[in-house]
mmCIF file of C-alpha atoms in Angstrom:
data_model
loop_
_atom_site.group_PDB
_atom_site.id
_atom_site.type_symbol
_atom_site.label_atom_id
_atom_site.label_comp_id
_atom_site.label_asym_id
_atom_site.label_seq_id
_atom_site.Cartn_x
_atom_site.Cartn_y
_atom_site.Cartn_z
ATOM 1 C CA MET C 4 26.935 5.924 16.850
ATOM 2 C CA GLN C 5 25.694 2.564 18.026
ATOM 3 C CA PRO C 6 24.278 -0.024 15.631
ATOM 4 C CA SER C 7 20.527 -0.154 15.256
ATOM 5 C CA PRO C 8 18.792 -1.524 18.389
ATOM 6 C CA HIS C 9 15.948 -2.852 16.249
ATOM 7 C CA PRO C 10 16.046 -6.495 15.144
ATOM 8 C CA LYS C 11 15.825 -6.949 11.389
ATOM 9 C CA LYS C 12 12.256 -7.588 10.248
ATOM 10 C CA SER C 13 10.751 -8.395 6.894
ATOM 11 C CA GLY C 14 8.737 -5.924 4.864
ATOM 12 C CA GLY C 15 11.276 -3.122 4.892
ATOM 13 C CA LEU C 16 11.494 -2.844 1.117
ATOM 14 C CA SER C 17 7.734 -2.440 0.622
ATOM 15 C CA LEU C 18 7.671 0.258 3.326
ATOM 16 C CA ALA C 19 10.563 2.098 1.665
ATOM 17 C CA LEU C 20 8.899 1.906 -1.742
ATOM 18 C CA GLY C 21 5.720 3.328 -0.228
ATOM 19 C CA ALA C 22 7.558 6.239 1.388
ATOM 20 C CA PHE C 23 9.602 7.178 -1.659
ATOM 21 C CA GLY C 24 6.616 6.707 -3.955
ATOM 22 C CA ILE C 25 4.594 9.223 -1.939
ATOM 23 C CA TRP C 26 7.513 11.669 -1.845
ATOM 24 C CA GLY C 27 7.938 11.231 -5.581
ATOM 25 C CA LEU C 28 4.329 12.377 -6.105
ATOM 26 C CA PHE C 29 4.603 15.217 -3.571
ATOM 27 C CA PRO C 30 5.027 17.934 -6.267
ATOM 28 C CA LEU C 31 1.471 17.181 -7.447
ATOM 29 C CA TYR C 32 0.172 18.110 -3.991
ATOM 30 C CA LEU C 33 2.391 21.205 -3.852
ATOM 31 C CA ARG C 34 0.790 22.408 -7.076
ATOM 32 C CA LEU C 35 -2.585 22.337 -5.302
ATOM 33 C CA VAL C 36 -1.348 24.485 -2.396
ATOM 34 C CA HIS C 37 0.899 26.813 -4.405
ATOM 35 C CA GLN C 38 -1.013 29.838 -3.096
ATOM 36 C CA VAL C 39 0.272 29.198 0.449
ATOM 37 C CA PRO C 40 3.591 30.970 1.221
ATOM 38 C CA PRO C 41 6.253 28.249 1.579
ATOM 39 C CA LEU C 42 7.305 29.064 5.150
ATOM 40 C CA GLU C 43 3.698 29.264 6.285
ATOM 41 C CA PHE C 44 3.136 25.899 4.623
ATOM 42 C CA ILE C 45 5.945 24.379 6.713
ATOM 43 C CA GLY C 46 4.159 25.606 9.809
ATOM 44 C CA TRP C 47 0.876 24.057 8.738
ATOM 45 C CA ARG C 48 2.612 20.764 7.881
ATOM 46 C CA ILE C 49 3.785 20.473 11.469
ATOM 47 C CA VAL C 50 0.570 21.739 13.067
ATOM 48 C CA TRP C 51 -1.592 19.233 11.151
ATOM 49 C CA THR C 52 0.860 16.335 11.504
ATOM 50 C CA LEU C 53 0.505 16.228 15.295
ATOM 51 C CA PRO C 54 -3.307 15.768 15.481
ATOM 52 C CA PHE C 55 -3.137 13.193 12.689
ATOM 53 C CA CYS C 56 -0.555 11.186 14.659
ATOM 54 C CA LEU C 57 -2.586 11.513 17.871
ATOM 55 C CA ALA C 58 -5.705 10.322 16.036
ATOM 56 C CA VAL C 59 -3.886 7.264 14.697
ATOM 57 C CA ILE C 60 -2.548 6.547 18.195
ATOM 58 C CA ALA C 61 -6.062 6.775 19.645
ATOM 59 C CA ILE C 62 -7.625 4.596 16.941
ATOM 60 C CA GLY C 63 -4.841 2.004 17.116
ATOM 61 C CA ARG C 64 -4.664 2.156 20.920
ATOM 62 C CA HIS C 65 -0.947 2.949 20.955
ATOM 63 C CA GLY C 66 -1.216 5.344 23.893
ATOM 64 C CA ALA C 67 0.781 3.063 26.196
ATOM 65 C CA GLU C 68 3.736 3.102 23.799
ATOM 66 C CA LEU C 69 3.634 6.902 23.551
ATOM 67 C CA ARG C 70 3.496 7.311 27.338
ATOM 68 C CA ALA C 71 6.367 4.872 27.827
ATOM 69 C CA THR C 72 8.440 6.756 25.260
ATOM 70 C CA LEU C 73 7.749 10.105 26.935
ATOM 71 C CA ARG C 74 9.039 8.672 30.223
ATOM 72 C CA ASN C 75 12.340 7.704 28.580
ATOM 73 C CA GLY C 76 14.457 10.842 28.741
ATOM 74 C CA ALA C 77 17.247 9.488 26.521
ATOM 75 C CA VAL C 78 14.811 8.607 23.724
ATOM 76 C CA VAL C 79 13.050 11.978 23.978
ATOM 77 C CA ARG C 80 16.412 13.758 23.659
ATOM 78 C CA ARG C 81 17.238 11.764 20.535
ATOM 79 C CA LEU C 82 13.811 12.535 19.070
ATOM 80 C CA THR C 83 14.368 16.221 19.805
ATOM 81 C CA LEU C 84 17.559 15.987 17.753
ATOM 82 C CA SER C 85 15.788 14.173 14.897
ATOM 83 C CA ALA C 86 12.989 16.770 14.975
ATOM 84 C CA LEU C 87 15.515 19.586 14.615
ATOM 85 C CA LEU C 88 17.219 17.766 11.743
ATOM 86 C CA VAL C 89 14.020 17.252 9.757
ATOM 87 C CA GLY C 90 12.985 20.830 10.557
ATOM 88 C CA ILE C 91 16.289 22.105 9.139
ATOM 89 C CA ASN C 92 15.781 19.943 6.062
ATOM 90 C CA TRP C 93 12.291 21.302 5.378
ATOM 91 C CA THR C 94 13.319 24.922 6.016
ATOM 92 C CA VAL C 95 16.405 24.868 3.788
ATOM 93 C CA TYR C 96 14.411 23.199 1.020
ATOM 94 C CA VAL C 97 11.687 25.836 1.142
ATOM 95 C CA LEU C 98 14.163 28.737 1.298
ATOM 96 C CA ALA C 99 16.033 27.280 -1.688
ATOM 97 C CA ILE C 100 12.793 27.049 -3.667
ATOM 98 C CA GLN C 101 11.893 30.623 -2.674
ATOM 99 C CA ALA C 102 15.268 31.799 -4.002
ATOM 100 C CA ASP C 103 14.706 29.871 -7.270
ATOM 101 C CA HIS C 104 17.508 27.403 -6.529
ATOM 102 C CA PHE C 105 15.407 24.489 -7.814
ATOM 103 C CA PHE C 106 18.333 22.571 -9.261
ATOM 104 C CA ALA C 107 20.386 22.825 -6.066
ATOM 105 C CA ALA C 108 17.374 21.684 -4.002
ATOM 106 C CA SER C 109 16.677 18.656 -6.190
ATOM 107 C CA LEU C 110 20.374 17.760 -6.261
ATOM 108 C CA GLY C 111 20.304 17.401 -2.485
ATOM 109 C CA TYR C 112 17.954 14.455 -2.814
ATOM 110 C CA TYR C 113 20.285 12.792 -5.316
ATOM 111 C CA ILE C 114 23.238 13.172 -2.957
ATOM 112 C CA ASN C 115 21.184 11.931 0.003
ATOM 113 C CA PRO C 116 21.092 8.232 -1.041
ATOM 114 C CA LEU C 117 24.880 8.225 -1.404
ATOM 115 C CA ALA C 118 25.173 9.824 2.037
ATOM 116 C CA ASN C 119 23.020 6.986 3.403
ATOM 117 C CA VAL C 120 25.317 4.365 1.890
ATOM 118 C CA LEU C 121 28.341 6.120 3.400
ATOM 119 C CA ALA C 122 26.645 6.425 6.801
ATOM 120 C CA GLY C 123 25.719 2.746 6.770
ATOM 121 C CA THR C 124 29.313 1.680 6.209
ATOM 122 C CA LEU C 125 30.904 4.212 8.592
ATOM 123 C CA PHE C 126 28.494 4.205 11.544
ATOM 124 C CA LEU C 127 26.530 0.956 11.347
ATOM 125 C CA GLY C 128 29.239 -1.471 10.274
ATOM 126 C CA GLU C 129 27.411 -2.441 7.085
ATOM 127 C CA ARG C 130 29.551 -4.072 4.419
ATOM 128 C CA LEU C 131 29.047 -3.769 0.686
ATOM 129 C CA SER C 132 29.925 -6.528 -1.751
ATOM 130 C CA PRO C 133 32.242 -5.759 -4.698
ATOM 131 C CA ARG C 134 29.226 -5.533 -7.050
ATOM 132 C CA GLN C 135 27.484 -3.153 -4.671
ATOM 133 C CA TRP C 136 30.579 -0.943 -4.607
ATOM 134 C CA ILE C 137 30.441 -0.888 -8.419
ATOM 135 C CA ALA C 138 26.807 0.215 -8.190
ATOM 136 C CA VAL C 139 27.716 2.975 -5.734
ATOM 137 C CA ALA C 140 30.569 4.135 -8.004
ATOM 138 C CA LEU C 141 28.188 4.384 -10.980
ATOM 139 C CA ALA C 142 25.704 6.383 -8.881
ATOM 140 C CA VAL C 143 28.487 8.687 -7.661
ATOM 141 C CA LEU C 144 29.521 9.310 -11.255
ATOM 142 C CA GLY C 145 25.944 10.111 -12.276
ATOM 143 C CA VAL C 146 25.322 12.468 -9.358
ATOM 144 C CA SER C 147 28.703 14.134 -9.933
ATOM 145 C CA LEU C 148 27.558 15.132 -13.412
ATOM 146 C CA LEU C 149 24.624 16.993 -11.856
ATOM 147 C CA ALA C 150 26.728 18.428 -9.034
ATOM 148 C CA TRP C 151 29.225 19.947 -11.464
ATOM 149 C CA GLY C 152 26.432 21.979 -13.021
ATOM 150 C CA ALA C 153 25.336 23.303 -9.609
ATOM 151 C CA ARG C 154 28.705 23.664 -7.893
ATOM 152 C CA ASP C 155 28.104 27.320 -6.978
ATOM 153 C CA MET C 156 25.077 26.258 -4.894
ATOM 154 C CA LEU C 157 26.452 22.927 -3.717
ATOM 155 C CA GLY C 158 26.235 24.028 -0.085
ATOM 156 C CA ILE C 159 22.428 23.999 -0.246
ATOM 157 C CA SER C 160 22.457 20.486 -1.710
ATOM 158 C CA LEU C 161 24.865 19.194 0.929
ATOM 159 C CA VAL C 162 22.833 20.622 3.820
ATOM 160 C CA LEU C 163 19.690 18.952 2.465
ATOM 161 C CA ALA C 164 21.447 15.624 1.934
ATOM 162 C CA ILE C 165 23.298 15.558 5.245
ATOM 163 C CA SER C 166 20.353 16.731 7.365
ATOM 164 C CA PHE C 167 18.003 14.038 6.063
ATOM 165 C CA CYS C 168 20.699 11.359 6.168
ATOM 166 C CA ALA C 169 21.388 12.257 9.805
ATOM 167 C CA TYR C 170 17.649 12.260 10.541
ATOM 168 C CA GLY C 171 17.276 8.723 9.214
ATOM 169 C CA LEU C 172 20.388 7.578 11.067
ATOM 170 C CA VAL C 173 19.126 8.925 14.396
ATOM 171 C CA ARG C 174 15.716 7.329 13.905
ATOM 172 C CA LYS C 175 17.262 4.002 12.853
ATOM 173 C CA THR C 176 19.347 3.849 16.021
ATOM 174 C CA THR C 177 16.611 4.971 18.424
ATOM 175 C CA SER C 178 14.410 2.385 20.141
ATOM 176 C CA VAL C 179 11.023 3.875 19.370
ATOM 177 C CA GLY C 180 8.212 3.016 16.985
ATOM 178 C CA SER C 181 7.724 5.156 13.918
ATOM 179 C CA LEU C 182 4.328 6.501 15.061
ATOM 180 C CA ALA C 183 5.301 7.401 18.637
ATOM 181 C CA GLY C 184 8.556 8.903 17.392
ATOM 182 C CA LEU C 185 6.899 11.131 14.804
ATOM 183 C CA THR C 186 4.287 12.263 17.338
ATOM 184 C CA ILE C 187 6.993 13.473 19.718
ATOM 185 C CA GLU C 188 8.975 15.075 16.877
ATOM 186 C CA SER C 189 5.867 16.979 15.789
ATOM 187 C CA ALA C 190 5.279 18.141 19.370
ATOM 188 C CA VAL C 191 8.878 19.390 19.598
ATOM 189 C CA LEU C 192 8.403 21.465 16.421
ATOM 190 C CA LEU C 193 4.919 22.695 17.327
ATOM 191 C CA VAL C 194 5.977 25.949 19.031
ATOM 192 C CA PRO C 195 8.174 27.270 16.172
ATOM 193 C CA ALA C 196 5.465 26.165 13.720
ATOM 194 C CA ALA C 197 2.829 28.094 15.651
ATOM 195 C CA VAL C 198 5.090 31.173 15.659
ATOM 196 C CA LEU C 199 5.409 30.955 11.865
ATOM 197 C CA ILE C 200 1.668 30.626 11.402
ATOM 198 C CA GLY C 201 0.968 33.470 13.822
ATOM 199 C CA TRP C 202 3.411 35.748 12.002
ATOM 200 C CA TYR C 203 1.646 35.164 8.691
ATOM 201 C CA ALA C 204 -1.786 35.560 10.316
ATOM 202 C CA ALA C 205 -0.726 38.968 11.663
ATOM 203 C CA SER C 206 0.589 40.102 8.270
ATOM 204 C CA PRO C 207 -1.559 42.228 5.916
ATOM 205 C CA SER C 208 -2.329 39.225 3.688
ATOM 206 C CA GLY C 209 -3.515 37.164 6.651
ATOM 207 C CA SER C 210 -3.498 33.409 7.149
ATOM 208 C CA SER C 211 -3.930 31.109 4.168
ATOM 209 C CA PHE C 212 -6.050 28.781 6.295
ATOM 210 C CA GLY C 213 -9.706 29.782 6.320
ATOM 211 C CA MET C 214 -9.657 31.773 3.071
ATOM 212 C CA SER C 215 -11.815 29.105 1.439
ATOM 213 C CA ALA C 216 -13.153 25.682 2.390
ATOM 214 C CA GLY C 217 -11.280 23.941 -0.411
ATOM 215 C CA SER C 218 -7.967 25.607 0.406
ATOM 216 C CA SER C 219 -8.360 24.846 4.112
ATOM 217 C CA VAL C 220 -9.008 21.151 3.429
ATOM 218 C CA LEU C 221 -5.926 20.952 1.217
ATOM 219 C CA ILE C 222 -3.786 22.605 3.905
ATOM 220 C CA ALA C 223 -5.131 20.215 6.544
ATOM 221 C CA LEU C 224 -4.188 17.284 4.293
ATOM 222 C CA ALA C 225 -0.564 18.318 4.817
ATOM 223 C CA GLY C 226 -0.769 16.383 8.101
ATOM 224 C CA PRO C 227 -1.343 12.879 6.717
ATOM 225 C CA ILE C 228 0.681 13.606 3.563
ATOM 226 C CA THR C 229 3.632 14.530 5.785
ATOM 227 C CA ALA C 230 3.162 11.870 8.445
ATOM 228 C CA ILE C 231 2.485 8.745 6.371
ATOM 229 C CA PRO C 232 5.709 8.693 4.285
ATOM 230 C CA LEU C 233 7.832 9.667 7.309
ATOM 231 C CA MET C 234 6.354 6.795 9.331
ATOM 232 C CA LEU C 235 6.920 4.412 6.431
ATOM 233 C CA PHE C 236 10.511 5.649 6.031
ATOM 234 C CA THR C 237 11.444 5.276 9.696
ATOM 235 C CA ALA C 238 9.828 1.831 9.860
ATOM 236 C CA ALA C 239 11.764 0.799 6.733
ATOM 237 C CA ALA C 240 15.023 2.182 8.143
ATOM 238 C CA GLN C 241 14.562 -0.015 11.213
ATOM 239 C CA ARG C 242 14.123 -3.104 9.035
ATOM 240 C CA MET C 243 16.705 -2.614 6.258
ATOM 241 C CA ASP C 244 20.406 -1.959 5.950
ATOM 242 C CA TYR C 245 20.853 1.797 5.666
ATOM 243 C CA SER C 246 22.937 1.279 2.528
ATOM 244 C CA ALA C 247 20.106 -0.619 0.847
ATOM 245 C CA ILE C 248 17.489 1.973 1.763
ATOM 246 C CA GLY C 249 19.852 4.589 0.351
ATOM 247 C CA MET C 250 19.876 3.031 -3.097
ATOM 248 C CA THR C 251 16.084 2.664 -2.972
ATOM 249 C CA GLN C 252 15.809 6.377 -2.243
ATOM 250 C CA PHE C 253 16.725 7.301 -5.830
ATOM 251 C CA ILE C 254 13.109 6.449 -6.703
ATOM 252 C CA ALA C 255 11.703 9.713 -5.307
ATOM 253 C CA PRO C 256 13.860 12.244 -7.196
ATOM 254 C CA THR C 257 13.504 10.168 -10.359
ATOM 255 C CA MET C 258 9.713 10.332 -10.079
ATOM 256 C CA VAL C 259 9.958 14.097 -9.580
ATOM 257 C CA PHE C 260 12.154 14.296 -12.678
ATOM 258 C CA ILE C 261 9.584 12.328 -14.734
ATOM 259 C CA LEU C 262 6.764 14.569 -13.480
ATOM 260 C CA GLY C 263 8.809 17.594 -14.499
ATOM 261 C CA LEU C 264 9.195 16.245 -18.012
ATOM 262 C CA THR C 265 5.650 14.984 -18.539
ATOM 263 C CA LEU C 266 3.429 17.398 -16.594
ATOM 264 C CA PHE C 267 5.412 20.520 -15.831
ATOM 265 C CA GLY C 268 7.085 20.984 -19.220
ATOM 266 C CA GLU C 269 10.700 21.064 -18.015
ATOM 267 C CA PRO C 270 13.261 20.487 -20.799
ATOM 268 C CA LEU C 271 15.420 17.362 -20.751
ATOM 269 C CA ARG C 272 19.086 18.253 -20.630
ATOM 270 C CA PRO C 273 21.713 15.752 -21.842
ATOM 271 C CA VAL C 274 23.526 15.833 -18.503
ATOM 272 C CA GLN C 275 20.294 14.839 -16.715
ATOM 273 C CA LEU C 276 19.720 11.947 -19.101
ATOM 274 C CA ALA C 277 23.282 10.700 -18.595
ATOM 275 C CA CYS C 278 22.881 10.976 -14.824
ATOM 276 C CA PHE C 279 19.665 8.968 -14.749
ATOM 277 C CA VAL C 280 21.042 6.276 -17.037
ATOM 278 C CA LEU C 281 24.033 5.807 -14.715
ATOM 279 C CA ILE C 282 21.882 5.842 -11.578
ATOM 280 C CA TRP C 283 19.445 3.244 -12.888
ATOM 281 C CA ILE C 284 22.258 1.013 -14.091
ATOM 282 C CA ALA C 285 23.638 1.338 -10.557
ATOM 283 C CA ILE C 286 20.289 0.371 -9.026
ATOM 284 C CA ALA C 287 20.012 -2.611 -11.393
ATOM 285 C CA VAL C 288 23.471 -3.829 -10.342
ATOM 286 C CA PHE C 289 22.648 -3.327 -6.658
ATOM 287 C CA VAL C 290 19.345 -5.216 -6.912
ATOM 288 C CA TRP C 291 20.955 -7.970 -9.005
ATOM 289 C CA ASP C 292 23.548 -8.496 -6.271
ATOM 290 C CA LEU C 293 20.901 -8.590 -3.525
ATOM 291 C CA LEU C 294 18.801 -11.141 -5.402
ATOM 292 C CA ASP C 295 21.827 -13.240 -6.285
ATOM 293 C CA ARG C 296 22.992 -13.389 -2.681
ATOM 294 C CA ARG C 297 19.466 -14.167 -1.478
ATOM 295 C CA SER C 298 19.107 -17.059 -3.945
ATOM 296 C CA LYS C 299 22.445 -18.516 -2.794
ATOM 297 C CA ALA C 300 21.404 -18.258 0.844
ATOM 298 C CA VAL C 301 18.248 -20.337 0.270
#
């Protein structure tokens, strides 16, 4: 895979923090739409993401960029691939949750940052300093503690981690803006999403949308709640080293873990505590190295 065609820009870290912060709070939104069957919810996420993106394009007058992208066959093919990857990621996650494999699903998003670091070094020619390698080793040790406890379902975790890592890698190396790219991805997934929604609408229980005004509004909010963090993530990936964005990504599953402890009453297991201590030591070492190198470059 070719190195990123995007020149490095500032502001990548704030965009990444915004994306992972929203994803870290995502369980709060899922609690509000828990009555919607998970697979039907995936369909509605896609269906409402497309009009939201088109509205933003119209308001921001980005139509010329979208039209230019649609005329570029190579870019559209790459966005079709990225759409399939994120669709696989969402589907496997939902199926895992349906089968009560919560631990395996959450583990995937702890493996994902490490996959990003590996992808950055293998495919993008990024180099880690000795201190950064120490940070990665500490994170690997922490995640390994969790993985050992879910080794019978490790396949689910690996599919989730690899699919989203590959999604980010494709978007990082594709010359398209985050908004135009997500609009085309949503259009690619629209037909299977509509099939899902139609199947539920034809079932005896009927469609979840339209049952009540409040429920319908919450389902429609899936559009911006899906689109905004994905746009922030792809914009950040185009501005940052993929290895650095990988380490930042630990924020989201950690926030989910804290929500589980404080709001959802999940018990704290010693292996989880050990994992998080190691991961946050790793992040501290990684950030310390970045700041140290930046201060020496001034």
